[in-house]
XYZ file of C-alpha atoms in Angstrom:
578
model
C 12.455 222.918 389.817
C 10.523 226.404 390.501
C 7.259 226.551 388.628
C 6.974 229.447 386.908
C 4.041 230.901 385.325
C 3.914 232.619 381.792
C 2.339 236.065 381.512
C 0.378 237.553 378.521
C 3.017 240.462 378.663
C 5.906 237.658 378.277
C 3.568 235.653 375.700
C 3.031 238.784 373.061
C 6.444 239.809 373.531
C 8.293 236.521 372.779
C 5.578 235.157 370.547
C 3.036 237.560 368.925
C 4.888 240.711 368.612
C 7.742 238.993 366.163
C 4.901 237.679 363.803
C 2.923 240.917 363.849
C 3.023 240.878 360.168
C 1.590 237.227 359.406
C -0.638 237.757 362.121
C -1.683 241.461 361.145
C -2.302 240.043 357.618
C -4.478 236.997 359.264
C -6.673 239.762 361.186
C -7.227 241.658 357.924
C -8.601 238.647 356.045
C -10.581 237.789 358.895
C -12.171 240.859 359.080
C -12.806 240.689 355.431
C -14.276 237.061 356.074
C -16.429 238.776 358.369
C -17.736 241.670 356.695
C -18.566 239.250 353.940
C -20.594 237.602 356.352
C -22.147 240.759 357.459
C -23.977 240.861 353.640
C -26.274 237.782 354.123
C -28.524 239.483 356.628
C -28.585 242.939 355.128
C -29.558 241.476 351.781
C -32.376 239.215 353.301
C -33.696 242.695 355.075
C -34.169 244.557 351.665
C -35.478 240.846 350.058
C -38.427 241.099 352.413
C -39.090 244.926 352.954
C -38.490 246.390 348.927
C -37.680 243.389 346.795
C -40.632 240.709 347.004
C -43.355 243.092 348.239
C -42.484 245.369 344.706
C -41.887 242.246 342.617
C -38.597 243.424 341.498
C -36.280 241.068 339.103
C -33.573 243.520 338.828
C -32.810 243.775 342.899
C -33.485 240.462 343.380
C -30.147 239.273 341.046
C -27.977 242.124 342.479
C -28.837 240.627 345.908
C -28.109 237.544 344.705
C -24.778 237.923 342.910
C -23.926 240.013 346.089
C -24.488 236.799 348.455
C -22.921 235.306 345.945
C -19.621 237.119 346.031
C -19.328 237.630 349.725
C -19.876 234.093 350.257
C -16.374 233.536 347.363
C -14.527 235.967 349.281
C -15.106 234.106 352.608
C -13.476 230.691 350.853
C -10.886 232.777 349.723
C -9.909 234.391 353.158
C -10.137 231.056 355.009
C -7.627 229.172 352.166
C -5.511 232.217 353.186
C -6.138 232.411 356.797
C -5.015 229.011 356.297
C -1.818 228.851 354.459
C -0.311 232.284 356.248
C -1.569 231.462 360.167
C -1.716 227.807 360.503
C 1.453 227.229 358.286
C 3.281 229.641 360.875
C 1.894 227.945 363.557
C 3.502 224.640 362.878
C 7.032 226.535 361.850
C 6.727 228.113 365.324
C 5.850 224.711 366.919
C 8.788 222.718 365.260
C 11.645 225.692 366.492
C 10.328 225.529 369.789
C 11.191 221.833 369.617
C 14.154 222.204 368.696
C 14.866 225.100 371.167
C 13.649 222.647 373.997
C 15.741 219.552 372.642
C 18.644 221.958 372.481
C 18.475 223.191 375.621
C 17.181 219.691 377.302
C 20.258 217.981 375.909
C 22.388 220.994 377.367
C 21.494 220.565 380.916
C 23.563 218.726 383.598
C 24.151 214.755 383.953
C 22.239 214.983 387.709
C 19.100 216.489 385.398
C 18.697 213.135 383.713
C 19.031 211.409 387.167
C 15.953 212.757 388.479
C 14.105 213.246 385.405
C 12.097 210.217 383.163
C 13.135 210.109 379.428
C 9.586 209.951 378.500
C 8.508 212.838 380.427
C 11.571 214.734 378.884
C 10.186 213.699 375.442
C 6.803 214.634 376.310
C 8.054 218.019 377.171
C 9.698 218.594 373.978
C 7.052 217.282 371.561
C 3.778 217.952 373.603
C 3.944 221.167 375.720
C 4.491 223.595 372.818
C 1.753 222.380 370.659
C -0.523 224.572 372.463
C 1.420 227.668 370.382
C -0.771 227.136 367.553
C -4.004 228.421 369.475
C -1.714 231.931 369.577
C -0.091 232.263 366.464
C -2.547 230.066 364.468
C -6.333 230.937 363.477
C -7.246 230.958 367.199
C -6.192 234.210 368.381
C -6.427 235.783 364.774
C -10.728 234.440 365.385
C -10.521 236.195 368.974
C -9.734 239.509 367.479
C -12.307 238.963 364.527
C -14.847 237.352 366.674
C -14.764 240.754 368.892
C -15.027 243.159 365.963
C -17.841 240.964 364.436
C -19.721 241.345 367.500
C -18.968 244.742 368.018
C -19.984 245.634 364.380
C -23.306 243.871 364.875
C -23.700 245.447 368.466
C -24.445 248.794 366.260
C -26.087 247.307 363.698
C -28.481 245.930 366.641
C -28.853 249.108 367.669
C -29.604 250.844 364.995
C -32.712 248.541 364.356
C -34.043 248.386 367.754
C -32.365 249.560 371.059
C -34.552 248.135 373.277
C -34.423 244.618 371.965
C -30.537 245.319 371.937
C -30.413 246.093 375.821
C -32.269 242.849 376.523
C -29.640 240.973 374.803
C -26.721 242.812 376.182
C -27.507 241.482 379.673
C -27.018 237.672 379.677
C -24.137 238.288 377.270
C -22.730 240.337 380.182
C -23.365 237.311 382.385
C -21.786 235.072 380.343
C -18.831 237.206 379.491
C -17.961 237.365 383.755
C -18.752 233.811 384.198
C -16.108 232.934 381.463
C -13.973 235.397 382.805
C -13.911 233.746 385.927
C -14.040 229.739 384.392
C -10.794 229.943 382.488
C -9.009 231.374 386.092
C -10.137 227.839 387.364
C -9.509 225.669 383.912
C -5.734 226.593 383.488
C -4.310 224.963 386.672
C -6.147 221.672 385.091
C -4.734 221.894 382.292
C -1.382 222.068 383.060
C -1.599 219.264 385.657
C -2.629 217.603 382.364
C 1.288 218.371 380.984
C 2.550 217.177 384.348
C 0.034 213.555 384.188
C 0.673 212.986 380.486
C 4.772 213.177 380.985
C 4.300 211.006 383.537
C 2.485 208.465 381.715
C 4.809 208.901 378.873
C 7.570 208.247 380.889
C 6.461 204.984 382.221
C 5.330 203.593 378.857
C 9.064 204.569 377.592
C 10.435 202.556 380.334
C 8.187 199.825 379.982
C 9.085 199.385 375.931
C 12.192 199.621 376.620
C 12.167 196.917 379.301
C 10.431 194.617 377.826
C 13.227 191.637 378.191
C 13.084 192.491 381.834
C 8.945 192.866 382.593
C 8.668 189.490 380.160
C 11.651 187.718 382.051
C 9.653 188.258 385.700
C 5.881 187.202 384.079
C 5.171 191.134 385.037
C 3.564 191.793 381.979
C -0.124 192.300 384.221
C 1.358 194.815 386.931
C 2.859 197.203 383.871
C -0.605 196.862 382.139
C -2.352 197.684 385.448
C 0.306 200.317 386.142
C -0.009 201.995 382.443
C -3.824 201.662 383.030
C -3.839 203.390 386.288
C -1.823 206.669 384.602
C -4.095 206.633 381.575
C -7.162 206.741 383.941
C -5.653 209.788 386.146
C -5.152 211.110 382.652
C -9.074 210.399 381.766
C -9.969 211.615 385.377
C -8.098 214.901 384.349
C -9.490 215.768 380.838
C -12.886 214.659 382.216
C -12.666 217.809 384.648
C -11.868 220.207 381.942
C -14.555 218.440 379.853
C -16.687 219.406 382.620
C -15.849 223.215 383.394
C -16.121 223.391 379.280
C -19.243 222.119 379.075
C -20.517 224.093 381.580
C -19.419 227.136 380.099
C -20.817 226.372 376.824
C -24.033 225.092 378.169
C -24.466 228.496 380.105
C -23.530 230.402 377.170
C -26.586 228.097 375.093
C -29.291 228.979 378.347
C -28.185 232.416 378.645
C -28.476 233.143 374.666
C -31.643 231.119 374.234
C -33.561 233.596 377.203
C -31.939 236.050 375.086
C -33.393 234.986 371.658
C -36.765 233.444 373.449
C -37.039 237.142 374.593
C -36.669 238.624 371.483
C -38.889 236.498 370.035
C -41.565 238.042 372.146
C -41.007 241.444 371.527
C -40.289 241.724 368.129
C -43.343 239.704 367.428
C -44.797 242.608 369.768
C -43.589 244.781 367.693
C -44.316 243.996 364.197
C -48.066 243.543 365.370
C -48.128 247.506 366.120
C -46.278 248.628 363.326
C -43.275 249.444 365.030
C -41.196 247.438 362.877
C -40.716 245.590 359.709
C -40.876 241.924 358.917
C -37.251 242.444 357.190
C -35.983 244.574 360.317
C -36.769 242.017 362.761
C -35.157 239.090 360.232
C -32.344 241.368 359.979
C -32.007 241.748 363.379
C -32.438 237.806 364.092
C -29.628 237.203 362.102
C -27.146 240.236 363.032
C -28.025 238.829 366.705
C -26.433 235.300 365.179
C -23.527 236.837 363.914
C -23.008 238.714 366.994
C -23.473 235.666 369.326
C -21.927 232.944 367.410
C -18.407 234.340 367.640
C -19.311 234.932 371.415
C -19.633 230.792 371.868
C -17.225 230.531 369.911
C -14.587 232.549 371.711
C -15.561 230.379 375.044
C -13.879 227.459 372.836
C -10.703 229.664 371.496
C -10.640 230.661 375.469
C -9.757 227.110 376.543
C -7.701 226.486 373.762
C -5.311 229.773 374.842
C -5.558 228.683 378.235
C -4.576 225.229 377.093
C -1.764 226.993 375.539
C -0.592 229.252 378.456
C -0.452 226.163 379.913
C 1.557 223.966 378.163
C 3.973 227.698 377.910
C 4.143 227.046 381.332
C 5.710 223.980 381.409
C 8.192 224.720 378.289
C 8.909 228.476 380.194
C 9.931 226.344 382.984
C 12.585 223.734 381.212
C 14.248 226.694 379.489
C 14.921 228.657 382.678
C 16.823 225.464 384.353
C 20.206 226.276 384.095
C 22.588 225.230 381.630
C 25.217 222.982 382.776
C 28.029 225.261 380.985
C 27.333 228.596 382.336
C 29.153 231.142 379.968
C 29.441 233.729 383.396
C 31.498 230.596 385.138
C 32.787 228.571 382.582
C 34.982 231.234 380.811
C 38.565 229.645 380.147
C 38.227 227.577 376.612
C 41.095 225.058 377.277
C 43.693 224.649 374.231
C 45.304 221.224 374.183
C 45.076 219.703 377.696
C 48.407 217.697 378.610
C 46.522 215.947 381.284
C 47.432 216.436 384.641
C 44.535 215.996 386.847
C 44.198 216.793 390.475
C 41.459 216.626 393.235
C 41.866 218.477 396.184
C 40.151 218.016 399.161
C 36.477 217.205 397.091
C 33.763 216.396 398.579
C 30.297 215.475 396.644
C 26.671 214.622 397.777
C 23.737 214.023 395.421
C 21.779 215.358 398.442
C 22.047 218.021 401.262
C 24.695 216.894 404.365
C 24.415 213.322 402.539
C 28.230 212.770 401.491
C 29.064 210.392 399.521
C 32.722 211.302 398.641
C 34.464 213.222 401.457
C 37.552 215.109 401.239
C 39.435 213.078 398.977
C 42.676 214.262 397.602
C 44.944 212.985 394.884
C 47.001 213.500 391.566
C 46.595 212.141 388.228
C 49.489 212.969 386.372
C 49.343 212.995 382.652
C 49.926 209.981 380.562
C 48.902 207.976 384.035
C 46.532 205.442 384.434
C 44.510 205.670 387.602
C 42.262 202.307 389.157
C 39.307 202.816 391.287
C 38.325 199.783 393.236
C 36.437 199.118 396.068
C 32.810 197.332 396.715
C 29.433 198.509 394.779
C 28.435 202.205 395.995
C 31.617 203.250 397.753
C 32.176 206.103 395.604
C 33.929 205.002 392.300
C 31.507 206.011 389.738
C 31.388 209.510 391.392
C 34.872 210.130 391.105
C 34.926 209.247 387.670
C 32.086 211.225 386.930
C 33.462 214.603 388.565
C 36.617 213.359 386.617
C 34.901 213.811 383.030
C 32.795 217.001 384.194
C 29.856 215.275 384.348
C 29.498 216.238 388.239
C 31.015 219.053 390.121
C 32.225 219.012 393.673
C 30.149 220.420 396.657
C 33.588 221.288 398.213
C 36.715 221.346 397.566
C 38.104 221.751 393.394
C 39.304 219.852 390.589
C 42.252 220.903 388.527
C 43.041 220.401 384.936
C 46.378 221.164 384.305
C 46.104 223.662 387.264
C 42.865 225.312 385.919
C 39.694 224.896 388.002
C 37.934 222.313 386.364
C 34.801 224.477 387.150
C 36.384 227.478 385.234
C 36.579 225.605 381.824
C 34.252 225.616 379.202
C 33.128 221.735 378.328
C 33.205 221.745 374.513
C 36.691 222.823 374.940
C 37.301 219.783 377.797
C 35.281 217.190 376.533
C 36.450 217.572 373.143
C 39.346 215.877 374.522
C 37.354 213.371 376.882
C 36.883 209.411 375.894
C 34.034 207.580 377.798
C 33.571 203.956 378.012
C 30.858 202.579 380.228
C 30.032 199.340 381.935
C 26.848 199.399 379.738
C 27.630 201.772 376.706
C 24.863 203.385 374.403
C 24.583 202.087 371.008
C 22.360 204.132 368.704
C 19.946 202.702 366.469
C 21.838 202.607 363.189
C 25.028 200.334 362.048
C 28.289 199.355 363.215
C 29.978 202.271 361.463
C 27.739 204.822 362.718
C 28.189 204.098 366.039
C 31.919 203.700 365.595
C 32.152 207.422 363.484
C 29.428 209.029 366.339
C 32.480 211.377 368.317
C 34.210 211.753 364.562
C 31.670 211.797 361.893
C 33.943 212.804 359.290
C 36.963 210.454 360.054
C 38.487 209.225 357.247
C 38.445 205.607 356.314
C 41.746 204.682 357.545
C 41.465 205.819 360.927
C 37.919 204.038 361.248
C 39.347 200.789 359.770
C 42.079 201.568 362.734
C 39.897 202.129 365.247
C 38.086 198.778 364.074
C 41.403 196.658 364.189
C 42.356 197.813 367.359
C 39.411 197.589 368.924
C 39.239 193.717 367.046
C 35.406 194.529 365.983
C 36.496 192.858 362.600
C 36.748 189.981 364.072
C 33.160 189.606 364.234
C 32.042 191.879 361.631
C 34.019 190.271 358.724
C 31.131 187.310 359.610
C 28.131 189.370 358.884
C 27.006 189.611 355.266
C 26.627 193.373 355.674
C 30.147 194.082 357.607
C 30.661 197.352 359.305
C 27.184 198.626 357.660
C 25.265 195.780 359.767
C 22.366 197.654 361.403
C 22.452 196.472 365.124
C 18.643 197.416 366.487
C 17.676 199.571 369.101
C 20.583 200.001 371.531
C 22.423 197.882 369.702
C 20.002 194.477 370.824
C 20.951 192.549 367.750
C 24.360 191.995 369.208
C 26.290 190.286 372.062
C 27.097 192.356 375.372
C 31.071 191.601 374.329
C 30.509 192.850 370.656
C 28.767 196.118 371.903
C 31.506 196.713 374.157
C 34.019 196.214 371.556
C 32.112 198.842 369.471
C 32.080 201.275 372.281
C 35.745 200.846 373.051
C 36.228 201.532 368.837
C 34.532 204.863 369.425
C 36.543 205.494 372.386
C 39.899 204.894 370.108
C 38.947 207.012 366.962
C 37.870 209.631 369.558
C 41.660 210.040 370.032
C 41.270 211.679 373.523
C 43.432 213.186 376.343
C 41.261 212.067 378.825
C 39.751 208.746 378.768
C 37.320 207.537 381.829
C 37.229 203.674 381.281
C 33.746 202.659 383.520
C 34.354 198.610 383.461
C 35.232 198.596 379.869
C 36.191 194.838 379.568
C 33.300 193.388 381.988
C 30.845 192.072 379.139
C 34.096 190.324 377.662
C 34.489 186.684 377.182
C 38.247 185.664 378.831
C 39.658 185.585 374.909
C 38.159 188.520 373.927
C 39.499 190.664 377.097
C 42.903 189.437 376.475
C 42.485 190.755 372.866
C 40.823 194.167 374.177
C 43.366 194.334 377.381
C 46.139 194.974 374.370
C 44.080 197.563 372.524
C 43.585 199.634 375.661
C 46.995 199.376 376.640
C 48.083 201.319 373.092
C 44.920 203.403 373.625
C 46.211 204.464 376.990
C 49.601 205.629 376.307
C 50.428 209.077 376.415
C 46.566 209.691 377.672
C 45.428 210.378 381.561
C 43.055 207.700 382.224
C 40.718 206.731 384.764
C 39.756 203.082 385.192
C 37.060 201.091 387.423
C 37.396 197.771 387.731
C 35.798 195.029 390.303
C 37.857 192.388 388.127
C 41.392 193.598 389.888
C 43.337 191.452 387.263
C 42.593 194.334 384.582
C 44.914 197.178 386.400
C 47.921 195.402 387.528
C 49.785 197.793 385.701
C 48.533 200.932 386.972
C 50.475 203.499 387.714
C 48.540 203.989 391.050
C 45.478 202.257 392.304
C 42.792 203.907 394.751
C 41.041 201.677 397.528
C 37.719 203.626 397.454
C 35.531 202.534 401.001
C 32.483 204.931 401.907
C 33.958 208.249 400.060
C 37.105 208.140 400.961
C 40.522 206.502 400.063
C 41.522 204.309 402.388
C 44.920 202.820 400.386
C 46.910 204.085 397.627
C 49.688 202.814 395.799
C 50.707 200.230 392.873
C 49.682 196.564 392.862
C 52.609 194.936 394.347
C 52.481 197.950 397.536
C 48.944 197.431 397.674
C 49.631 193.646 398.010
C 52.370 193.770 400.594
C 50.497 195.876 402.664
C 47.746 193.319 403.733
C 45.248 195.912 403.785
C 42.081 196.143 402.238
C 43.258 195.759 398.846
C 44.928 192.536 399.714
C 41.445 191.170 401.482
C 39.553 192.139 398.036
C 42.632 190.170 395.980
C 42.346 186.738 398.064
C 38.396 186.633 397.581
C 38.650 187.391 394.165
C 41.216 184.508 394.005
C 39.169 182.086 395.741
C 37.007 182.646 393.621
């Protein structure tokens, strides 16, 4: 996957420019905020030059309802800054999410091969947090930060411009070394992105193995192993701790010559008359207003380059391409009567590594096709390319003489029925998981779906029937109940299509005879692909493919297959004997 790198062009575009008007509306309140500010020192500049020297009551409770007042109006604009910026923020934050998960769960099959679920989830609900340094108070306190300082710059002036010039030179100084710090800070932090999916990922995995890690004693090596991410993960954020602290440190050295310094010479210059007690506590305190939002903007700066960071990383999911590309995938399919063929296909999950090569056969519809052949000779790729999940390298795949490429999938898999060696239960209940491909089934087709399937016969035991909640991926039942539930879904799906990927192996010997009748109604009238190691399940098929290192080496029905003595009658015998 490219990395790409998000510009601040692409950033106010996509981002700032559509909430101009919350964000316009959060720079005029902090400028109000700041003005407000702004009254503090001027009033404590007439308290010391006109008010207490002339004893006068009167000025003194102006000035006082005046701090007063300003110091209201700064609670008010920070509720509002608040409730407009920050509120935003977390609206943009949550559509991004969504806009990620959407497109995430959009992307090919092959994606999810080479990509941890945890890192995927880390993409989707970490990366775009960072938003809320743009759109939030953080960029709004840039812009106000600037025109506070600027503002005091000519207040500064206007009391003294030689003390001003002595400041303006280790702000300089500070203002190139930042410049040049957050260059150097942004790679870190998105190598933090890339270290904290990884983690993620592996802690996913781990939960979700737990059976497996406790089963082996491994329980120390995934601590160790989750230990040794989180302390790459430490290592990291202690590095952009680092250039951080450095840059506010040099920001605290460089200000304090600067205040040390004035110190010096408006002391200088109070003892020759050349100013006023209240100018040069005036000017002390302008020089705070003007400085403060200086440090402060170091701390927004890593927080935007945080951001442009984790941008970065979400920039980078959204351009992989979809897996239905509208500019390829532009015939939407009507009914599909089934008729399937592969000719000459070839697939490789790698470059000029083949694993199926230059196969060629028919499907024809209301067939039922068998795969078999040893682990890893090519079965589950067939399959796959069958139901769209993977396309060919070479050669094409008709659907009733389209180009399987050419068709739009909501329109194919609409009509596509999937049932795995190890299905996916959701965390929910029985009915749920039966209703997932037809949520608003009616009653009577569930309750046939249920029948056929023969889930009743174990759900009519549990207090709570079909509305049993079964756990996370469906833990709380037996490997023969799950499949039963995933071979319901597969019925009240109603497909043309239906890819059967070891349907019956988690069955008991009663239960498969039960299950082999259900799939035998299920399969009429529908093209179906089967794999099976256990070759007493497609005896009837209407043609069975030996599948050895990519290719088909025999084809033909049961009894052919048998009479041949080929390799289909070797994998019979041992399956006898044994």
């Amino acid at each position: 996957m490219a990395k790409t790198k998000v510009t601040i062009g692409h950033v106010f575009k996509t981002i700032v420019w559509p909430r101009r008007n919350q964000l316009l509306v959060g720079l005029v309140l902090i400028v109000i905020s700041r003005l407000a500010g702004l009254v503090l020192p001027g009033a404590s500049k007439y308290l010391m030059d006109d008010v207490i020297p002339n004893n006068n009551m009167e000025t003194l409770k102006i000035l006082l309802l005046a701090v007063a007042g300003a110091i209201l109006v700064q609670a008010i604009t920070s509720f509002a800054l608040t409730q407009i910026l920050s509120v935003e923020a977390q609206n943009l934050i949550s559509k991004l999410r969504v806009q990620v998960q959407a497109h995430i769960i959009k992307l090919p099959v092959r994606f999810f091969d080479n990509t941890k679920t945890g890192e995927l989830v880390s993409r989707i609900m970490t990366d775009v947090e960072g938003v809320r340094n743009i759109v939030g108070t953080g960029l709004a306190q840039l812009f106000g930060g600037i025109l506070t300082s600027i503002i005091c710059l000519f207040l500064l002036i206007n009391i003294s411009p030689m003390m001003t010039v002595y400041v303006l030179v280790p702000v300089a100084i500070f203002g190139f070394i930042s410049l040049k710090a957050f260059g150097k800070i942004r790679p870190i932090f998105r190598e933090r992105g890339v270290i904290n999916a990884q983690v993620t990922g592996r802690l996913t995995e781990t939960l979700g193995g737990v059976r497996v890690i406790k089963g082996f004693n491994a329980e120390k090596q995934e601590i160790k192993t989750f230990e040794d991410g989180v302390t790459k993960l430490f290592l990291n954020i202690k590095k952009s701790l680092t250039s951080t602290s450095l840059l506010t440190s040099s920001a605290t050295f460089l200000l304090g010559l600067a205040s040390t310094g004035i110190m010096g010479i408006g002391g200088y210059m109070i003892m020759n008359g050349d100013m006023t007690f209240g100018d040069f506590l005036a000017f002390t305190l302008y020089l705070g207003f003007m400085i403060a939002p200086i440090v402060q903007m170091s701390n927004i700066g890593s927080q935007l380059t945080e951001a442009f960071a984790g941008l970065d990383r979400t920039e980078e999911i959204l351009n992989t391409p979809l897996e239905d590309d509208p500019t390829v995938r532009i015939n939407n399919i009507g009914q599909i009567k089934g008729d399937i063929e592969f000719k000459d296909v070839s697939f490789a999950y790698e470059e000029e590594k083949e694993v199926i090569k230059d196969i060629s056969f028919k499907a024809a519809h209301g067939t039922v096709t068998a795969l078999v052949g040893t682990s890893g000779s090519g079965k589950s790729t067939i399959a796959g390319m069958a139901a769209s999940f993977l396309n060919p390298t070479k050669g094409n795949i008709t659907v009733d003489g389209l180009d399987m490429s050419t068709i739009t999938l909501e329109s194919f898999r609409s009509q596509l029925g999937v049932v795995l060696q190890n299905d996916f239960l959701f965390e929910g209940t029985i009915r749920e998981n039966i209703l997932f491909p037809r949520p608003d089934a009616s009653e009577d087709r569930l309750m046939e779906a249920v029948k056929a399937a023969h889930v009743d016969e174990f759900t009519d035991r549990f207090e709570d029937g079909l509305d049993t909640l079964i756990g996370e991926r469906g833990v709380k039942l037996s490997g023969g109940q799950q499949q039963r539930i995933a071979i319901a879904r597969a019925i009240l799906a109603n497909p043309r299509i239906l890819i059967l990927d070891e349907a019956t192996s988690n069955l008991d010997m009663e239960s498969e005879a039960y299950i082999q009748q259900s799939l035998k109604k299920l399969m009429e009238g529908r093209t179906t692909f089967v794999i099976a190691h256990r070759l007493s399940t497609i005896r009837q098929a209407d043609q069975i493919l030996v599948v050895e290192n990519g290719q088909i080496v025999e084809r033909g029905k049961h009894d052919e297959l048998i009479a041949k003595e080929g390799r289909y009658h070797n994998l019979h015998q041992y399956q006898a004997r044994i």
